């Protein structure tokens, strides 16, 4: 049984609410975010994720294939390529609609993320 609506009708699903806390703006607090500067980190050798509450993720370098779904971890090894967008799709609370990207030329110089 679902929650009761203001007009007394019963809804199809129970109401659920989540409170989001992130150190910096990320995919959960702003689902419209497309670029996440700092996702590619440590000189193109790691990914530093900011998706609290994510349970799964998959990754690809633009033009390549998606990885299998992997358990979410805050930092992971990944070989990014200069001037090539890295995309990450996160699975958070039943939705896989969270996708962000980053693009780095060299160290602190960024390029435009393309999808």
Short mmCIF file of N, CA and C in Angstrom, two decimals:
data_model
loop_
_atom_site.label_atom_id
_atom_site.label_comp_id
_atom_site.label_asym_id
_atom_site.label_seq_id
_atom_site.Cartn_x
_atom_site.Cartn_y
_atom_site.Cartn_z
N UNK A 1 0.84 -1.19 0.00
CA UNK A 1 0.00 0.00 0.00
C UNK A 1 0.87 1.23 0.00
N UNK A 2 0.40 2.24 -0.68
CA UNK A 2 1.16 3.48 -0.79
C UNK A 2 0.73 4.51 0.24
N UNK A 3 1.28 5.68 0.10
CA UNK A 3 0.94 6.79 0.98
C UNK A 3 -0.42 7.39 0.58
N UNK A 4 -1.09 8.02 1.52
CA UNK A 4 -2.37 8.65 1.23
C UNK A 4 -2.14 10.06 0.73
N UNK A 5 -2.73 10.41 -0.41
CA UNK A 5 -2.60 11.74 -1.00
C UNK A 5 -3.49 12.73 -0.28
N UNK A 6 -3.32 14.03 -0.56
CA UNK A 6 -4.10 15.08 0.09
C UNK A 6 -5.59 14.92 -0.15
N UNK A 7 -5.99 14.36 -1.31
CA UNK A 7 -7.41 14.18 -1.62
C UNK A 7 -7.97 12.87 -1.04
N UNK A 8 -7.13 12.13 -0.31
CA UNK A 8 -7.57 10.90 0.30
C UNK A 8 -7.30 9.65 -0.52
N UNK A 9 -6.94 9.82 -1.78
CA UNK A 9 -6.65 8.66 -2.63
C UNK A 9 -5.33 8.03 -2.19
N UNK A 10 -5.25 6.72 -2.34
CA UNK A 10 -4.03 6.02 -2.00
C UNK A 10 -3.11 5.97 -3.21
N UNK A 11 -1.84 6.32 -3.01
CA UNK A 11 -0.87 6.29 -4.11
C UNK A 11 -0.36 4.88 -4.32
N UNK A 12 0.35 4.67 -5.39
CA UNK A 12 0.85 3.34 -5.73
C UNK A 12 2.12 2.96 -4.99
N UNK A 13 2.83 3.94 -4.47
CA UNK A 13 4.11 3.66 -3.82
C UNK A 13 4.21 4.45 -2.52
N UNK A 14 4.98 3.93 -1.61
CA UNK A 14 5.22 4.64 -0.36
C UNK A 14 6.10 5.85 -0.63
N UNK A 15 5.90 6.91 0.14
CA UNK A 15 6.70 8.11 0.00
C UNK A 15 8.07 7.87 0.62
N UNK A 16 9.11 8.36 -0.06
CA UNK A 16 10.46 8.23 0.46
C UNK A 16 11.20 9.52 0.19
N UNK A 17 11.95 10.00 1.15
CA UNK A 17 12.70 11.23 1.00
C UNK A 17 14.14 10.97 1.43
N UNK A 18 15.06 11.67 0.80
CA UNK A 18 16.48 11.51 1.15
C UNK A 18 17.09 12.89 1.38
N UNK A 19 17.97 12.98 2.34
CA UNK A 19 18.68 14.21 2.64
C UNK A 19 20.10 14.05 2.10
N UNK A 20 20.56 14.98 1.26
CA UNK A 20 21.86 14.87 0.61
C UNK A 20 22.85 15.83 1.23
N UNK A 21 24.03 15.31 1.61
CA UNK A 21 25.12 16.16 2.10
C UNK A 21 26.36 15.83 1.29
N UNK A 22 26.91 16.84 0.62
CA UNK A 22 28.13 16.67 -0.15
C UNK A 22 29.10 17.78 0.24
N UNK A 23 30.40 17.45 0.21
CA UNK A 23 31.41 18.46 0.52
C UNK A 23 31.38 19.58 -0.51
N UNK A 24 31.26 19.21 -1.77
CA UNK A 24 31.15 20.16 -2.86
C UNK A 24 29.99 19.72 -3.74
N UNK A 25 29.50 20.62 -4.59
CA UNK A 25 28.38 20.27 -5.45
C UNK A 25 28.72 19.06 -6.31
N UNK A 26 27.81 18.12 -6.36
CA UNK A 26 28.04 16.89 -7.12
C UNK A 26 26.78 16.42 -7.80
N UNK A 27 26.81 15.19 -8.31
CA UNK A 27 25.71 14.66 -9.11
C UNK A 27 24.41 14.47 -8.33
N UNK A 28 24.48 14.24 -7.04
CA UNK A 28 23.25 14.06 -6.26
C UNK A 28 22.62 15.38 -5.90
N UNK A 29 23.42 16.35 -5.49
CA UNK A 29 22.85 17.64 -5.09
C UNK A 29 22.48 18.48 -6.31
N UNK A 30 23.09 18.20 -7.46
CA UNK A 30 22.76 18.91 -8.69
C UNK A 30 22.78 17.91 -9.84
N UNK A 31 21.67 17.18 -10.06
CA UNK A 31 21.64 16.15 -11.10
C UNK A 31 21.85 16.69 -12.51
N UNK A 32 21.72 18.01 -12.70
CA UNK A 32 21.94 18.60 -14.02
C UNK A 32 23.40 18.86 -14.32
N UNK A 33 24.26 18.63 -13.36
CA UNK A 33 25.69 18.86 -13.56
C UNK A 33 26.22 17.90 -14.62
N UNK A 34 26.98 18.40 -15.56
CA UNK A 34 27.53 17.56 -16.64
C UNK A 34 29.05 17.43 -16.53
N UNK A 35 29.69 18.48 -16.03
CA UNK A 35 31.15 18.47 -15.88
C UNK A 35 31.49 18.45 -14.41
N UNK A 36 32.48 17.65 -14.07
CA UNK A 36 32.95 17.58 -12.69
C UNK A 36 34.46 17.78 -12.68
N UNK A 37 34.92 19.03 -12.65
CA UNK A 37 36.36 19.28 -12.58
C UNK A 37 36.96 18.54 -11.39
N UNK A 38 38.08 17.90 -11.61
CA UNK A 38 38.73 17.14 -10.54
C UNK A 38 38.39 15.67 -10.56
N UNK A 39 37.44 15.26 -11.41
CA UNK A 39 37.14 13.83 -11.55
C UNK A 39 38.40 13.09 -12.00
N UNK A 40 39.07 13.62 -13.02
CA UNK A 40 40.37 13.08 -13.43
C UNK A 40 41.39 13.73 -12.51
N UNK A 41 42.14 12.91 -11.78
CA UNK A 41 43.06 13.46 -10.79
C UNK A 41 44.41 12.73 -10.84
N UNK A 42 45.33 13.23 -10.05
CA UNK A 42 46.67 12.65 -9.91
C UNK A 42 47.35 12.40 -11.26
N UNK A 43 47.42 13.48 -12.05
CA UNK A 43 48.16 13.47 -13.32
C UNK A 43 47.65 12.41 -14.30
N UNK A 44 46.32 12.35 -14.44
CA UNK A 44 45.66 11.47 -15.42
C UNK A 44 45.73 9.99 -15.05
N UNK A 45 46.07 9.66 -13.79
CA UNK A 45 46.22 8.25 -13.41
C UNK A 45 45.13 7.72 -12.50
N UNK A 46 44.25 8.60 -12.00
CA UNK A 46 43.19 8.18 -11.10
C UNK A 46 41.91 8.96 -11.39
N UNK A 47 40.81 8.44 -10.85
CA UNK A 47 39.55 9.16 -10.84
C UNK A 47 39.19 9.41 -9.38
N UNK A 48 38.81 10.64 -9.08
CA UNK A 48 38.41 11.03 -7.72
C UNK A 48 36.92 11.38 -7.79
N UNK A 49 36.08 10.47 -7.32
CA UNK A 49 34.63 10.58 -7.46
C UNK A 49 34.01 11.42 -6.35
N UNK A 50 32.89 12.07 -6.68
CA UNK A 50 32.11 12.84 -5.71
C UNK A 50 30.64 12.51 -5.92
N UNK A 51 30.25 11.33 -5.48
CA UNK A 51 28.86 10.90 -5.63
C UNK A 51 28.41 10.15 -4.37
N UNK A 52 28.32 10.87 -3.23
CA UNK A 52 27.89 10.21 -2.00
C UNK A 52 26.55 9.50 -2.20
N UNK A 53 26.45 8.30 -1.69
CA UNK A 53 25.22 7.53 -1.82
C UNK A 53 25.22 6.60 -3.03
N UNK A 54 26.17 6.78 -3.94
CA UNK A 54 26.25 5.89 -5.10
C UNK A 54 26.67 4.50 -4.63
N UNK A 55 26.08 3.49 -5.22
CA UNK A 55 26.47 2.12 -4.88
C UNK A 55 27.25 1.47 -6.03
N UNK A 56 26.99 1.93 -7.25
CA UNK A 56 27.64 1.36 -8.43
C UNK A 56 28.06 2.47 -9.38
N UNK A 57 29.00 2.17 -10.26
CA UNK A 57 29.43 3.12 -11.28
C UNK A 57 30.03 2.36 -12.45
N UNK A 58 30.02 3.00 -13.61
CA UNK A 58 30.73 2.47 -14.77
C UNK A 58 31.39 3.64 -15.46
N UNK A 59 32.47 3.35 -16.18
CA UNK A 59 33.36 4.39 -16.68
C UNK A 59 33.73 4.11 -18.12
N UNK A 60 34.01 5.20 -18.86
CA UNK A 60 34.59 5.02 -20.19
C UNK A 60 35.34 6.28 -20.60
N UNK A 61 36.36 6.09 -21.41
CA UNK A 61 36.99 7.19 -22.12
C UNK A 61 36.13 7.41 -23.35
N UNK A 62 35.82 8.66 -23.67
CA UNK A 62 34.95 8.96 -24.79
C UNK A 62 35.42 8.25 -26.05
N UNK A 63 34.51 7.58 -26.73
CA UNK A 63 34.83 6.80 -27.92
C UNK A 63 35.09 5.34 -27.62
N UNK A 64 35.29 5.02 -26.34
CA UNK A 64 35.53 3.63 -25.93
C UNK A 64 34.26 2.99 -25.42
N UNK A 65 34.40 1.83 -24.85
CA UNK A 65 33.27 1.06 -24.31
C UNK A 65 33.15 1.31 -22.81
N UNK A 66 31.91 1.20 -22.30
CA UNK A 66 31.69 1.28 -20.86
C UNK A 66 32.30 0.06 -20.19
N UNK A 67 32.82 0.25 -18.98
CA UNK A 67 33.24 -0.88 -18.15
C UNK A 67 31.98 -1.59 -17.68
N UNK A 68 32.15 -2.74 -17.06
CA UNK A 68 31.05 -3.37 -16.34
C UNK A 68 30.71 -2.45 -15.16
N UNK A 69 29.53 -2.65 -14.55
CA UNK A 69 29.19 -1.90 -13.35
C UNK A 69 30.15 -2.34 -12.24
N UNK A 70 30.74 -1.36 -11.56
CA UNK A 70 31.71 -1.61 -10.50
C UNK A 70 31.18 -1.04 -9.19
N UNK A 71 31.54 -1.63 -8.05
CA UNK A 71 31.15 -1.04 -6.78
C UNK A 71 31.75 0.38 -6.67
N UNK A 72 30.98 1.31 -6.14
CA UNK A 72 31.45 2.69 -5.99
C UNK A 72 32.62 2.74 -5.04
N UNK A 73 33.63 3.50 -5.40
CA UNK A 73 34.74 3.81 -4.51
C UNK A 73 35.15 5.25 -4.75
N UNK A 74 35.59 5.92 -3.72
CA UNK A 74 35.90 7.35 -3.79
C UNK A 74 37.05 7.65 -4.75
N UNK A 75 38.09 6.84 -4.73
CA UNK A 75 39.26 7.03 -5.60
C UNK A 75 39.62 5.69 -6.21
N UNK A 76 39.99 5.72 -7.49
CA UNK A 76 40.37 4.48 -8.15
C UNK A 76 41.39 4.76 -9.25
N UNK A 77 42.17 3.75 -9.59
CA UNK A 77 43.13 3.86 -10.69
C UNK A 77 42.37 3.91 -12.02
N UNK A 78 42.80 4.81 -12.90
CA UNK A 78 42.22 4.90 -14.24
C UNK A 78 43.21 5.64 -15.11
N UNK A 79 43.48 5.12 -16.28
CA UNK A 79 44.40 5.80 -17.18
C UNK A 79 43.61 6.68 -18.15
N UNK A 80 43.54 7.97 -17.82
CA UNK A 80 42.90 8.94 -18.70
C UNK A 80 43.91 9.37 -19.76
N UNK A 81 43.38 9.90 -20.85
CA UNK A 81 44.23 10.39 -21.93
C UNK A 81 44.07 11.90 -22.05
N UNK A 82 45.16 12.57 -22.32
CA UNK A 82 45.13 14.02 -22.49
C UNK A 82 44.15 14.39 -23.60
N UNK A 83 43.32 15.40 -23.33
CA UNK A 83 42.33 15.95 -24.27
C UNK A 83 41.20 14.98 -24.61
N UNK A 84 41.01 13.93 -23.85
CA UNK A 84 39.93 12.97 -24.11
C UNK A 84 39.02 12.88 -22.89
N UNK A 85 37.74 13.12 -23.10
CA UNK A 85 36.76 13.11 -22.01
C UNK A 85 36.64 11.73 -21.37
N UNK A 86 36.56 11.72 -20.05
CA UNK A 86 36.22 10.52 -19.29
C UNK A 86 34.81 10.72 -18.77
N UNK A 87 33.94 9.74 -18.99
CA UNK A 87 32.56 9.78 -18.50
C UNK A 87 32.37 8.74 -17.41
N UNK A 88 31.61 9.10 -16.39
CA UNK A 88 31.27 8.17 -15.32
C UNK A 88 29.76 8.22 -15.11
N UNK A 89 29.15 7.05 -15.07
CA UNK A 89 27.72 6.94 -14.79
C UNK A 89 27.58 6.30 -13.41
N UNK A 90 26.80 6.96 -12.55
CA UNK A 90 26.61 6.48 -11.18
C UNK A 90 25.21 5.91 -10.99
N UNK A 91 25.10 4.87 -10.19
CA UNK A 91 23.81 4.30 -9.81
C UNK A 91 23.57 4.70 -8.36
N UNK A 92 22.55 5.56 -8.16
CA UNK A 92 22.25 6.09 -6.84
C UNK A 92 20.77 5.89 -6.54
N UNK A 93 20.47 5.21 -5.46
CA UNK A 93 19.09 5.01 -4.99
C UNK A 93 18.13 4.60 -6.11
N UNK A 94 18.48 3.59 -6.86
CA UNK A 94 17.59 3.05 -7.88
C UNK A 94 17.62 3.75 -9.22
N UNK A 95 18.45 4.77 -9.37
CA UNK A 95 18.53 5.49 -10.63
C UNK A 95 19.96 5.49 -11.17
N UNK A 96 20.08 5.22 -12.46
CA UNK A 96 21.39 5.28 -13.12
C UNK A 96 21.45 6.52 -14.02
N UNK A 97 20.69 7.54 -13.68
CA UNK A 97 20.60 8.74 -14.50
C UNK A 97 21.63 9.80 -14.19
N UNK A 98 22.66 9.47 -13.44
CA UNK A 98 23.67 10.45 -13.05
C UNK A 98 24.95 10.21 -13.87
N UNK A 99 25.24 11.09 -14.82
CA UNK A 99 26.44 10.97 -15.65
C UNK A 99 27.21 12.28 -15.61
N UNK A 100 28.51 12.20 -15.33
CA UNK A 100 29.38 13.38 -15.35
C UNK A 100 30.63 13.06 -16.14
N UNK A 101 31.34 14.11 -16.54
CA UNK A 101 32.57 13.93 -17.28
C UNK A 101 33.61 14.94 -16.87
N UNK A 102 34.83 14.67 -17.26
CA UNK A 102 35.94 15.59 -17.06
C UNK A 102 36.89 15.42 -18.23
N UNK A 103 37.63 16.46 -18.53
CA UNK A 103 38.61 16.44 -19.61
C UNK A 103 39.80 17.28 -19.18
N UNK A 104 41.00 16.73 -19.28
CA UNK A 104 42.22 17.41 -18.84
C UNK A 104 43.23 17.38 -19.97
N UNK A 105 43.90 18.51 -20.17
CA UNK A 105 44.98 18.58 -21.15
C UNK A 105 46.28 18.15 -20.48
N UNK A 106 46.64 18.85 -19.40
CA UNK A 106 47.86 18.52 -18.66
C UNK A 106 47.78 19.19 -17.29
N UNK A 107 47.96 18.43 -16.26
CA UNK A 107 47.91 18.90 -14.87
C UNK A 107 46.66 19.73 -14.61
N UNK A 108 46.77 21.05 -14.50
CA UNK A 108 45.64 21.90 -14.15
C UNK A 108 44.92 22.49 -15.36
N UNK A 109 45.37 22.22 -16.57
CA UNK A 109 44.72 22.76 -17.75
C UNK A 109 43.61 21.82 -18.21
N UNK A 110 42.38 22.36 -18.26
CA UNK A 110 41.22 21.53 -18.60
C UNK A 110 40.77 21.79 -20.03
N UNK A 111 40.05 20.84 -20.59
CA UNK A 111 39.43 20.99 -21.90
C UNK A 111 37.92 20.81 -21.73
N UNK A 112 37.17 21.12 -22.77
CA UNK A 112 35.71 21.05 -22.72
C UNK A 112 35.24 19.59 -22.76
N UNK A 113 34.34 19.23 -21.85
CA UNK A 113 33.78 17.88 -21.81
C UNK A 113 32.78 17.73 -22.95
N UNK A 114 32.92 16.64 -23.70
CA UNK A 114 31.97 16.32 -24.77
C UNK A 114 31.37 14.95 -24.47
N UNK A 115 30.15 14.74 -24.96
CA UNK A 115 29.47 13.45 -24.75
C UNK A 115 29.31 12.76 -26.07
#
